[in-house]
Short mmCIF file of C-alpha atoms (C1' of nucleotides) in Angstrom, two decimals:
data_model
loop_
_atom_site.label_atom_id
_atom_site.label_comp_id
_atom_site.label_asym_id
_atom_site.label_seq_id
_atom_site.Cartn_x
_atom_site.Cartn_y
_atom_site.Cartn_z
CA MET A 1 122.96 84.02 109.69
CA THR A 2 123.56 87.72 109.83
CA THR A 3 121.34 89.57 107.43
CA LEU A 4 123.47 92.11 105.65
CA ALA A 5 120.69 93.36 103.45
CA ALA A 6 119.46 96.90 103.82
CA VAL A 7 115.83 97.74 104.53
CA PRO A 8 113.23 95.22 103.34
CA THR A 9 110.47 96.32 101.02
CA PRO A 10 108.47 98.28 103.65
CA ALA A 11 110.46 99.97 106.39
CA PRO A 12 109.90 98.25 109.76
CA ARG A 13 107.17 99.98 111.75
CA SER A 14 106.28 98.25 114.97
CA ALA A 15 107.80 95.24 116.68
CA LYS A 16 104.56 93.35 116.24
CA ALA A 17 104.50 94.00 112.52
CA GLU A 18 108.09 92.81 112.27
CA ALA A 19 107.17 89.62 114.12
CA THR A 20 104.29 89.01 111.72
CA ARG A 21 106.63 89.50 108.77
CA ALA A 22 109.03 86.97 110.24
CA ALA A 23 106.24 84.49 110.91
CA ILE A 24 105.09 84.68 107.32
CA VAL A 25 108.51 84.38 105.73
CA GLY A 26 109.38 81.57 108.16
CA ALA A 27 106.28 79.61 107.28
CA ALA A 28 106.93 80.21 103.61
CA MET A 29 110.51 78.94 103.78
CA ARG A 30 109.43 75.79 105.59
CA LEU A 31 106.67 75.07 103.07
CA PHE A 32 108.96 75.87 100.15
CA ARG A 33 111.53 73.43 101.49
CA GLU A 34 108.94 70.71 102.03
CA GLY A 35 106.89 70.97 98.88
CA GLY A 36 108.70 73.28 96.47
CA TYR A 37 107.90 76.79 95.33
CA ASP A 38 105.13 76.11 92.85
CA ALA A 39 103.28 73.60 94.99
CA THR A 40 103.20 75.98 97.94
CA THR A 41 100.15 78.22 97.75
CA MET A 42 99.86 81.67 99.24
CA ARG A 43 96.80 80.46 101.09
CA ALA A 44 98.83 77.68 102.70
CA VAL A 45 101.54 80.14 103.69
CA ALA A 46 98.97 82.45 105.24
CA ASP A 47 97.34 79.56 107.12
CA ALA A 48 100.66 78.26 108.41
CA ALA A 49 101.59 81.74 109.59
CA GLY A 50 98.21 82.14 111.27
CA VAL A 51 97.13 85.13 109.22
CA SER A 52 94.62 85.68 106.48
CA LEU A 53 95.42 85.66 102.79
CA GLY A 54 94.92 89.40 102.59
CA SER A 55 97.35 89.98 105.45
CA ALA A 56 100.06 88.02 103.70
CA TYR A 57 99.67 90.39 100.78
CA TYR A 58 99.69 93.35 103.12
CA TYR A 59 103.23 92.42 104.18
CA PHE A 60 104.57 91.03 100.92
CA ALA A 61 103.73 92.46 97.54
CA SER A 62 103.91 89.10 95.81
CA LYS A 63 104.88 85.49 96.19
CA GLU A 64 108.28 86.27 94.72
CA HIS A 65 108.95 88.88 97.35
CA LEU A 66 108.75 86.13 99.96
CA VAL A 67 111.89 84.64 98.50
CA GLN A 68 113.89 87.84 98.82
CA GLY A 69 114.42 87.09 102.50
CA PHE A 70 115.86 83.70 101.65
CA TYR A 71 118.18 85.35 99.17
CA ASP A 72 119.57 87.81 101.66
CA GLN A 73 119.85 85.15 104.33
CA LEU A 74 121.86 82.86 102.07
CA SER A 75 124.15 85.63 100.94
CA GLY A 76 124.77 86.70 104.55
CA ALA A 77 125.44 83.14 105.66
CA HIS A 78 127.91 82.76 102.82
CA HIS A 79 129.70 85.90 103.93
CA ASP A 80 130.05 84.50 107.44
CA LEU A 81 131.05 81.03 106.31
CA VAL A 82 133.95 82.09 104.11
CA ALA A 83 135.45 84.38 106.74
CA ASP A 84 137.36 81.40 108.05
CA VAL A 85 139.09 80.33 104.86
CA LEU A 86 139.73 83.93 103.88
CA ALA A 87 141.49 84.53 107.19
CA THR A 88 143.83 81.56 106.95
CA GLU A 89 144.50 80.69 103.33
CA THR A 90 146.67 82.86 101.07
CA GLY A 91 146.71 80.95 97.78
CA PHE A 92 144.37 82.55 95.24
CA ALA A 93 143.12 79.24 93.91
CA GLU A 94 142.47 77.89 97.40
CA ARG A 95 140.62 81.03 98.44
CA LEU A 96 138.43 81.04 95.35
CA THR A 97 137.72 77.33 95.68
CA GLY A 98 136.76 77.80 99.30
CA VAL A 99 134.32 80.55 98.43
CA LEU A 100 132.67 78.69 95.57
CA GLU A 101 132.53 75.37 97.40
CA GLY A 102 131.17 77.11 100.48
CA TRP A 103 128.26 78.39 98.48
CA ILE A 104 127.51 74.93 97.11
CA ASP A 105 127.58 73.49 100.61
CA LEU A 106 125.23 76.16 101.91
CA ALA A 107 122.81 75.91 99.03
CA GLU A 108 122.75 72.13 98.80
CA PRO A 109 119.69 71.57 101.06
CA TYR A 110 117.73 73.98 98.90
CA HIS A 111 118.74 72.62 95.50
CA ASP A 112 115.50 70.81 94.79
CA PHE A 113 113.24 73.74 95.35
CA ALA A 114 115.71 76.43 94.39
CA ALA A 115 115.43 75.40 90.77
CA THR A 116 111.69 75.93 90.95
CA PHE A 117 112.00 79.61 91.68
CA PHE A 118 115.33 80.40 90.02
CA ARG A 119 113.25 80.62 86.87
CA ASN A 120 111.91 83.87 88.23
CA ALA A 121 115.42 85.13 88.80
CA ALA A 122 115.99 84.93 85.07
CA ASP A 123 113.26 87.47 84.40
CA PRO A 124 114.95 90.85 83.98
CA ARG A 125 111.93 92.57 85.46
CA SER A 126 111.68 90.34 88.50
CA PRO A 127 112.93 91.67 91.84
CA LEU A 128 114.70 88.34 92.19
CA SER A 129 116.97 89.01 89.24
CA PRO A 130 120.60 89.25 90.37
CA PHE A 131 120.80 92.60 88.58
CA SER A 132 117.67 94.13 90.09
CA PRO A 133 117.78 97.04 92.55
CA GLU A 134 116.18 94.81 95.18
CA SER A 135 119.11 92.41 94.91
CA ALA A 136 121.69 95.18 95.11
CA ALA A 137 122.46 94.44 98.76
CA ALA A 138 123.05 90.73 98.25
CA ARG A 139 125.03 91.48 95.10
CA ALA A 140 127.27 93.97 96.89
CA THR A 141 127.89 91.44 99.64
CA SER A 142 128.92 88.86 97.09
CA VAL A 143 131.20 91.17 95.12
CA ASP A 144 132.82 92.19 98.37
CA ILE A 145 133.60 88.58 99.17
CA HIS A 146 135.47 88.28 95.90
CA ARG A 147 137.27 91.55 96.59
CA GLN A 148 138.56 89.90 99.75
CA VAL A 149 139.46 86.74 97.85
CA LEU A 150 141.73 88.81 95.71
CA ALA A 151 143.01 91.22 98.35
CA GLY A 152 144.34 88.56 100.69
CA SER A 153 145.84 86.36 98.01
CA ASP A 154 149.30 85.99 96.57
CA LEU A 155 148.03 86.84 93.11
CA ARG A 156 149.54 89.95 91.57
CA LEU A 157 147.66 91.64 88.79
CA ALA A 158 147.93 94.78 86.71
CA PRO A 159 146.01 97.60 88.45
CA ALA A 160 143.33 97.89 85.79
CA LEU A 161 142.58 94.18 85.81
CA ARG A 162 142.77 94.05 89.57
CA GLU A 163 140.08 96.68 89.81
CA GLU A 164 137.62 94.80 87.62
CA MET A 165 138.48 91.37 88.93
CA PRO A 166 136.04 91.16 91.86
CA GLU A 167 133.10 91.77 89.59
CA LEU A 168 134.43 89.31 87.04
CA LEU A 169 134.77 86.70 89.78
CA TRP A 170 131.20 87.42 90.84
CA LEU A 171 130.19 86.79 87.24
CA LEU A 172 132.06 83.51 87.38
CA GLN A 173 130.09 82.61 90.47
CA MET A 174 126.84 83.43 88.68
CA GLY A 175 127.94 81.02 86.00
CA VAL A 176 128.60 78.35 88.61
CA VAL A 177 125.15 78.99 90.08
CA LEU A 178 123.58 78.63 86.65
CA PHE A 179 125.39 75.33 86.16
CA TRP A 180 124.29 74.28 89.64
CA VAL A 181 120.65 74.93 88.87
CA TYR A 182 120.84 72.53 85.95
CA ASP A 183 122.95 70.01 87.83
CA ALA A 184 120.88 66.99 88.87
CA SER A 185 123.83 64.85 89.96
CA GLU A 186 124.10 63.42 93.46
CA GLY A 187 125.23 66.09 95.89
CA GLN A 188 125.77 68.36 92.88
CA ALA A 189 128.98 66.47 92.22
CA ARG A 190 129.26 67.85 88.71
CA THR A 191 129.17 71.42 89.92
CA ARG A 192 131.91 70.59 92.39
CA ALA A 193 133.92 69.07 89.56
CA LEU A 194 133.37 72.24 87.57
CA VAL A 195 134.74 74.34 90.40
CA HIS A 196 137.77 72.13 90.87
CA GLY A 197 138.46 72.26 87.17
CA VAL A 198 137.78 75.88 86.42
CA VAL A 199 139.51 77.51 89.38
CA PRO A 200 143.03 76.33 88.47
CA LEU A 201 142.35 77.48 84.92
CA VAL A 202 141.40 80.96 86.08
CA ASP A 203 144.42 80.98 88.34
CA ARG A 204 146.80 80.03 85.57
CA LEU A 205 145.22 82.41 83.11
CA CYS A 206 145.58 85.27 85.58
CA ARG A 207 149.24 84.50 86.16
CA LEU A 208 149.81 84.31 82.42
CA THR A 209 148.98 88.01 82.21
CA ARG A 210 152.63 88.55 83.05
CA LEU A 211 153.32 87.65 79.42
CA PRO A 212 152.97 90.85 77.39
CA VAL A 213 150.90 89.20 74.70
CA VAL A 214 148.40 87.78 77.17
CA ARG A 215 148.36 91.02 79.08
CA GLY A 216 147.26 92.74 75.91
CA VAL A 217 144.21 90.51 75.75
CA ALA A 218 143.50 91.09 79.43
CA ASN A 219 143.62 94.84 78.95
CA ASP A 220 141.12 94.56 76.15
CA VAL A 221 138.85 92.51 78.37
CA VAL A 222 138.98 95.25 80.98
CA ALA A 223 138.31 97.91 78.37
CA LEU A 224 135.33 95.94 77.08
CA VAL A 225 133.86 95.43 80.52
CA ARG A 226 134.20 99.12 81.29
CA SER A 227 132.65 100.22 78.04
CA LEU A 228 129.67 97.92 78.59
CA ARG A 229 129.04 99.17 82.09
CA ALA A 230 128.63 102.77 80.89
CA MET B 1 111.74 80.31 57.37
CA THR B 2 112.49 76.66 57.00
CA THR B 3 111.57 74.68 60.07
CA LEU B 4 114.41 72.32 60.80
CA ALA B 5 112.85 70.92 63.94
CA ALA B 6 111.82 67.30 64.09
CA VAL B 7 108.29 66.25 64.96
CA PRO B 8 106.30 68.64 67.13
CA THR B 9 104.78 67.43 70.36
CA PRO B 10 102.01 65.36 68.70
CA ALA B 11 102.89 63.72 65.41
CA PRO B 12 100.98 65.35 62.54
CA ARG B 13 97.84 63.41 61.75
CA SER B 14 95.65 65.02 59.15
CA ALA B 15 96.17 68.06 56.99
CA LYS B 16 93.26 69.77 58.67
CA ALA B 17 94.71 69.20 62.10
CA GLU B 18 98.00 70.64 60.92
CA ALA B 19 96.20 73.70 59.60
CA THR B 20 94.48 74.18 62.94
CA ARG B 21 97.82 73.93 64.71
CA ALA B 22 99.26 76.55 62.40
CA ALA B 23 96.28 78.84 62.91
CA ILE B 24 96.66 78.68 66.67
CA VAL B 25 100.41 79.23 66.75
CA GLY B 26 100.05 82.01 64.19
CA ALA B 27 97.43 83.81 66.23
CA ALA B 28 99.54 83.34 69.34
CA MET B 29 102.65 84.81 67.73
CA ARG B 30 100.73 87.84 66.51
CA LEU B 31 99.18 88.47 69.91
CA PHE B 32 102.48 87.90 71.69
CA ARG B 33 104.13 90.46 69.42
CA GLU B 34 101.37 92.99 69.96
CA GLY B 35 100.75 92.68 73.65
CA GLY B 36 103.52 90.57 75.15
CA TYR B 37 103.48 87.05 76.52
CA ASP B 38 101.90 87.61 79.91
CA ALA B 39 99.19 89.96 78.68
CA THR B 40 98.09 87.50 76.01
CA THR B 41 95.53 85.08 77.40
CA MET B 42 94.92 81.59 76.15
CA ARG B 43 91.27 82.57 75.68
CA ALA B 44 92.31 85.42 73.40
CA VAL B 45 94.56 83.09 71.41
CA ALA B 46 91.75 80.59 71.02
CA ASP B 47 89.31 83.32 69.95
CA ALA B 48 91.75 84.79 67.44
CA ALA B 49 92.36 81.34 65.99
CA GLY B 50 88.62 80.68 65.81
CA VAL B 51 88.65 77.68 68.12
CA SER B 52 87.48 77.06 71.64
CA LEU B 53 89.70 77.22 74.68
CA GLY B 54 89.59 73.47 75.06
CA SER B 55 90.69 72.94 71.48
CA ALA B 56 93.72 75.13 71.99
CA TYR B 57 94.70 72.82 74.82
CA TYR B 58 93.99 69.80 72.69
CA TYR B 59 96.72 70.90 70.28
CA PHE B 60 99.16 72.47 72.73
CA ALA B 61 99.84 71.07 76.15
CA SER B 62 100.49 74.47 77.67
CA LYS B 63 100.99 78.13 76.93
CA GLU B 64 104.74 77.56 76.91
CA HIS B 65 104.44 74.92 74.23
CA LEU B 66 103.03 77.59 71.93
CA VAL B 67 106.41 79.26 72.01
CA GLN B 68 108.29 76.18 70.87
CA GLY B 69 107.20 76.88 67.31
CA PHE B 70 108.63 80.37 67.55
CA TYR B 71 111.88 78.90 68.82
CA ASP B 72 112.27 76.49 65.93
CA GLN B 73 111.23 79.12 63.43
CA LEU B 74 113.84 81.58 64.69
CA SER B 75 116.58 78.99 64.71
CA GLY B 76 115.71 77.90 61.18
CA ALA B 77 115.61 81.49 59.93
CA HIS B 78 119.01 82.08 61.50
CA HIS B 79 120.37 79.07 59.70
CA ASP B 80 119.14 80.43 56.38
CA LEU B 81 120.28 83.97 57.06
CA VAL B 82 123.89 83.16 57.83
CA ALA B 83 124.32 80.94 54.78
CA ASP B 84 125.30 84.04 52.83
CA VAL B 85 128.11 85.28 55.04
CA LEU B 86 129.36 81.76 55.61
CA ALA B 87 129.62 81.23 51.86
CA THR B 88 131.63 84.38 51.15
CA GLU B 89 133.67 85.34 54.20
CA THR B 90 136.73 83.39 55.32
CA GLY B 91 138.01 85.32 58.33
CA PHE B 92 137.07 83.61 61.57
CA ALA B 93 136.21 86.84 63.37
CA GLU B 94 134.10 88.09 60.48
CA ARG B 95 132.22 84.80 60.24
CA LEU B 96 131.51 84.68 63.95
CA THR B 97 130.46 88.33 64.02
CA GLY B 98 128.13 87.73 61.10
CA VAL B 99 126.47 84.82 62.87
CA LEU B 100 126.02 86.59 66.19
CA GLU B 101 124.89 89.86 64.64
CA GLY B 102 122.52 87.99 62.37
CA TRP B 103 120.80 86.52 65.38
CA ILE B 104 120.43 89.93 66.99
CA ASP B 105 118.95 91.34 63.79
CA LEU B 106 116.48 88.48 63.54
CA ALA B 107 115.44 88.60 67.17
CA GLU B 108 115.22 92.38 67.48
CA PRO B 109 111.50 92.70 66.69
CA TYR B 110 110.77 90.18 69.42
CA HIS B 111 113.00 91.63 72.12
CA ASP B 112 110.25 93.24 74.17
CA PHE B 113 108.16 90.14 74.54
CA ALA B 114 110.99 87.64 74.34
CA ALA B 115 112.18 88.67 77.76
CA THR B 116 108.78 87.85 79.18
CA PHE B 117 108.98 84.22 78.26
CA PHE B 118 112.73 83.68 78.38
CA ARG B 119 112.17 83.33 82.11
CA ASN B 120 110.68 79.94 81.33
CA ALA B 121 113.78 78.98 79.43
CA ALA B 122 115.74 79.25 82.64
CA ASP B 123 113.68 76.53 84.26
CA PRO B 124 115.58 73.27 83.87
CA ARG B 125 112.33 71.35 83.72
CA SER B 126 110.72 73.54 81.10
CA PRO B 127 110.55 72.26 77.53
CA LEU B 128 111.81 75.70 76.54
CA SER B 129 115.13 75.22 78.29
CA PRO B 130 117.97 75.22 75.75
CA PHE B 131 119.14 71.93 77.23
CA SER B 132 115.78 70.16 77.12
CA PRO B 133 115.08 67.23 74.78
CA GLU B 134 112.37 69.31 73.09
CA SER B 135 114.99 71.91 72.18
CA ALA B 136 117.45 69.34 70.87
CA ALA B 137 116.60 70.09 67.25
CA ALA B 138 117.06 73.83 67.54
CA ARG B 139 120.22 73.27 69.56
CA ALA B 140 121.69 70.93 66.96
CA THR B 141 120.92 73.47 64.25
CA SER B 142 122.73 76.14 66.18
CA VAL B 143 125.78 74.04 66.99
CA ASP B 144 125.99 73.10 63.35
CA ILE B 145 126.10 76.75 62.36
CA HIS B 146 129.13 77.21 64.56
CA ARG B 147 130.71 74.10 63.12
CA GLN B 148 130.45 75.80 59.75
CA VAL B 149 131.82 79.04 61.15
CA LEU B 150 134.93 77.15 62.13
CA ALA B 151 135.17 74.81 59.16
CA GLY B 152 135.20 77.54 56.55
CA SER B 153 137.51 79.88 58.40
CA ASP B 154 141.22 80.54 58.27
CA LEU B 155 141.57 79.64 61.94
CA ARG B 156 143.81 76.67 62.65
CA LEU B 157 143.38 74.88 65.95
CA ALA B 158 144.72 71.80 67.67
CA PRO B 159 142.48 68.82 66.84
CA ALA B 160 141.15 68.39 70.36
CA LEU B 161 140.18 72.03 70.71
CA ARG B 162 138.80 72.11 67.22
CA GLU B 163 136.46 69.28 68.06
CA GLU B 164 134.98 71.00 71.10
CA MET B 165 134.97 74.48 69.62
CA PRO B 166 131.53 74.44 67.95
CA GLU B 167 129.84 73.66 71.23
CA LEU B 168 131.93 76.26 73.04
CA LEU B 169 130.92 78.84 70.45
CA TRP B 170 127.30 77.83 70.96
CA LEU B 171 127.81 78.44 74.66
CA LEU B 172 129.22 81.85 73.81
CA GLN B 173 126.09 82.55 71.84
CA MET B 174 123.94 81.51 74.80
CA GLY B 175 125.86 84.04 76.83
CA VAL B 176 125.20 86.72 74.23
CA VAL B 177 121.51 85.82 74.31
CA LEU B 178 121.47 86.09 78.07
CA PHE B 179 123.07 89.53 77.85
CA TRP B 180 120.57 90.46 75.16
CA VAL B 181 117.62 89.53 77.34
CA TYR B 182 118.81 91.97 79.98
CA ASP B 183 119.78 94.63 77.42
CA ALA B 184 117.25 97.46 77.40
CA SER B 185 119.32 99.80 75.22
CA GLU B 186 118.00 101.22 71.95
CA GLY B 187 118.21 98.58 69.22
CA GLN B 188 120.12 96.40 71.69
CA ALA B 189 123.18 98.55 70.99
CA ARG B 190 124.99 97.24 74.07
CA THR B 191 124.65 93.66 72.92
CA ARG B 192 126.05 94.64 69.55
CA ALA B 193 128.94 96.37 71.31
CA LEU B 194 129.50 93.20 73.30
CA VAL B 195 129.72 91.15 70.12
CA HIS B 196 132.10 93.58 68.48
CA GLY B 197 134.28 93.56 71.55
CA VAL B 198 134.25 89.91 72.44
CA VAL B 199 134.70 88.36 69.01
CA PRO B 200 138.18 89.83 68.40
CA LEU B 201 139.12 88.68 71.89
CA VAL B 202 138.04 85.12 71.18
CA ASP B 203 139.83 85.28 67.86
CA ARG B 204 143.06 86.46 69.42
CA LEU B 205 142.83 84.00 72.27
CA CYS B 206 142.35 81.14 69.83
CA ARG B 207 145.36 82.17 67.80
CA LEU B 208 147.41 82.46 70.98
CA THR B 209 147.02 78.72 71.46
CA ARG B 210 150.03 78.45 69.20
CA LEU B 211 152.08 79.45 72.21
CA PRO B 212 152.83 76.26 74.15
CA VAL B 213 151.95 77.79 77.49
CA VAL B 214 148.56 78.99 76.29
CA ARG B 215 147.96 75.72 74.52
CA GLY B 216 148.41 73.96 77.83
CA VAL B 217 145.53 75.98 79.26
CA ALA B 218 143.42 75.30 76.20
CA ASN B 219 144.02 71.58 76.52
CA ASP B 220 142.87 71.69 80.11
CA VAL B 221 139.75 73.54 79.06
CA VAL B 222 138.99 70.78 76.58
CA ALA B 223 139.64 68.12 79.20
CA LEU B 224 137.33 69.87 81.65
CA VAL B 225 134.52 70.22 79.12
CA ARG B 226 134.80 66.57 78.22
CA SER B 227 134.82 65.40 81.81
CA LEU B 228 131.70 67.43 82.57
CA ARG B 229 129.78 66.10 79.63
CA ALA B 230 130.15 62.53 80.84
"C1'" DC C 1 83.68 108.02 127.61
"C1'" DC C 2 83.34 109.31 122.93
"C1'" DT C 3 85.38 110.42 118.32
"C1'" DC C 4 88.36 110.15 114.90
"C1'" DC C 5 92.12 108.38 112.15
"C1'" DG C 6 95.96 105.74 110.73
"C1'" DG C 7 97.55 101.14 110.49
"C1'" DT C 8 95.99 96.41 110.07
"C1'" DT C 9 92.91 92.49 108.89
"C1'" DT C 10 89.68 90.13 106.36
"C1'" DG C 11 87.37 87.27 102.91
"C1'" DA C 12 84.85 87.78 98.78
"C1'" DA C 13 85.70 88.47 93.98
"C1'" DC C 14 88.43 88.74 89.60
"C1'" DG C 15 91.14 86.93 85.82
"C1'" DT C 16 94.28 83.53 84.80
"C1'" DG C 17 96.19 78.75 83.11
"C1'" DT C 18 94.65 74.26 83.11
"C1'" DT C 19 91.57 69.96 83.44
"C1'" DC C 20 87.80 67.07 82.30
"C1'" DA C 21 83.66 64.70 81.25
"C1'" DA C 22 80.57 64.86 77.98
"C1'" DA C 23 78.99 66.04 73.31
"C1'" DA C 24 79.83 66.37 68.42
"C1'" DA C 25 82.09 65.20 64.19
"C1'" DT C 26 84.55 61.95 61.46
"C1'" DG C 27 85.78 57.83 59.28
"C1'" DC C 28 85.10 52.93 58.43
"C1'" DG C 29 83.68 48.08 58.12
"C1'" DG C 30 79.48 45.75 57.17
"C1'" DC D 1 72.88 53.43 54.90
"C1'" DC D 2 73.93 51.91 59.66
"C1'" DG D 3 76.33 51.20 63.96
"C1'" DC D 4 80.60 52.02 66.13
"C1'" DA D 5 85.16 53.46 67.56
"C1'" DT D 6 88.19 57.12 67.27
"C1'" DT D 7 89.34 61.86 66.91
"C1'" DT D 8 88.10 66.41 67.81
"C1'" DT D 9 85.45 70.11 70.14
"C1'" DT D 10 83.37 72.30 73.77
"C1'" DG D 11 82.50 75.15 77.84
"C1'" DA D 12 81.87 74.56 82.61
"C1'" DA D 13 84.67 73.93 86.63
"C1'" DC D 14 88.96 74.13 89.45
"C1'" DA D 15 92.89 76.15 91.92
"C1'" DC D 16 95.81 79.61 91.88
"C1'" DG D 17 97.93 84.57 92.48
"C1'" DT D 18 96.28 88.90 93.18
"C1'" DT D 19 93.11 93.01 94.24
"C1'" DC D 20 90.01 95.67 96.90
"C1'" DA D 21 86.45 97.75 99.53
"C1'" DA D 22 84.88 97.22 103.77
"C1'" DA D 23 85.53 96.12 108.64
"C1'" DC D 24 88.30 96.21 112.62
"C1'" DC D 25 91.41 97.75 115.80
"C1'" DG D 26 94.04 100.94 119.27
"C1'" DG D 27 95.44 104.97 120.86
"C1'" DA D 28 95.49 110.40 120.77
"C1'" DG D 29 92.65 114.38 121.69
"C1'" DG D 30 88.67 116.40 123.39
#
DNA sequence: CCTCCGGTTTGAACGTGTTCAAAAATGCGG
DNA sequence: CCGCATTTTTGAACACGTTCAAACCGGAGG
């Protein structure tokens, strides 16, 4: 619900302009949901929003930029949804499962057409890429969720690993999303199975870092991650 | 060099037709390398190959299908390239490093334009997806390379893990490729750093499966992978 | 009331990937 | 050599995303 994203592409000028923006993105989302991304033409979006084709391009630089709003909206809704489980549950595995399953629940209605534009997200130069500057807000929101997952849990980690963990968990979620995109099973049952299988594994692996020999590996993972970020 | 792929989209009819196919894909590859995927138009490809636009579409169903040949060619060249290191080296880490680095070396000249069409590979419905039936041949070639990596190495694994390992290593390579696509550093230095960092980790983690407690985790990983394949 | 001037709107036009019906070439049985 | 069916070739035509110069506002200043 709440949009946590910072300023959209153009800074909001007048109230009327903002309303027009909303009308366009609203029409686009409805058409995307009904007919998919590719089948929805910019002309149809403009018509449905009651503006001309040129106006649509005045407010949104490209068809892809229309999806940015959906992105931010989903990430904000996820943030709100998981607040509940993060407030009550203390087990690390339960918290992580709640967060990952919550995302699947939220995204389920969009699965069919999400796949049709997730292709664009894979382009490093696309604004829809999870690593792009335009996605920074949604990314920060997501990493923060995983910071909370860790902070409120009973899991105890070495400081170095603990510091990198939220981002690693975000990476895990990206992996789940990737799996989800390819998952054609009913209700994305396979993705849910993946979550239920992989979370306990992560949990156990984390707790194994108490063993010196495993901790050594973990430290090297942290060192590698840090060296690659530079 | 050697194309290991099975039949291309249309089964080869005459020698002349095959020559025309080769001319088109050759012209396409040259233009892609020079100007990138998006900037290269189908009309330019047809012109460069000395055929009409319609003929280009008679031989290749779409612009994406032109890339399939490149895919198979790269995968075959990789297979040939690593034969050397796989014949001489016996250390698991060295063998795996050789395979992953070999791919980076081979793909380096194509990095700039590869990113522009790898977006299509992320579309589950695209023939270029690494999981698509059309990519089955290249995928099998790649998994087989990793089977050899393991078979000729000094690494000893539990039978169950050993059976799933080639596919897991292939998955690791897909991850490296994904990182590579996003890697804009000079000569893809960061991807090379990733390989040099991650391979020893995998090596150590594999050898840690001798410890009963780690082996338990490994067994669960195998069970999860198997359950998801079904 | 007129005159500007910035923000907004418009639809024609461009270049693209792709389709298609028709023409041309090819091969083959008689 | 002649139909004739099949394969191959062709370029016009289509729908799309995107661009752009021109038109249209609506209010501030004279």
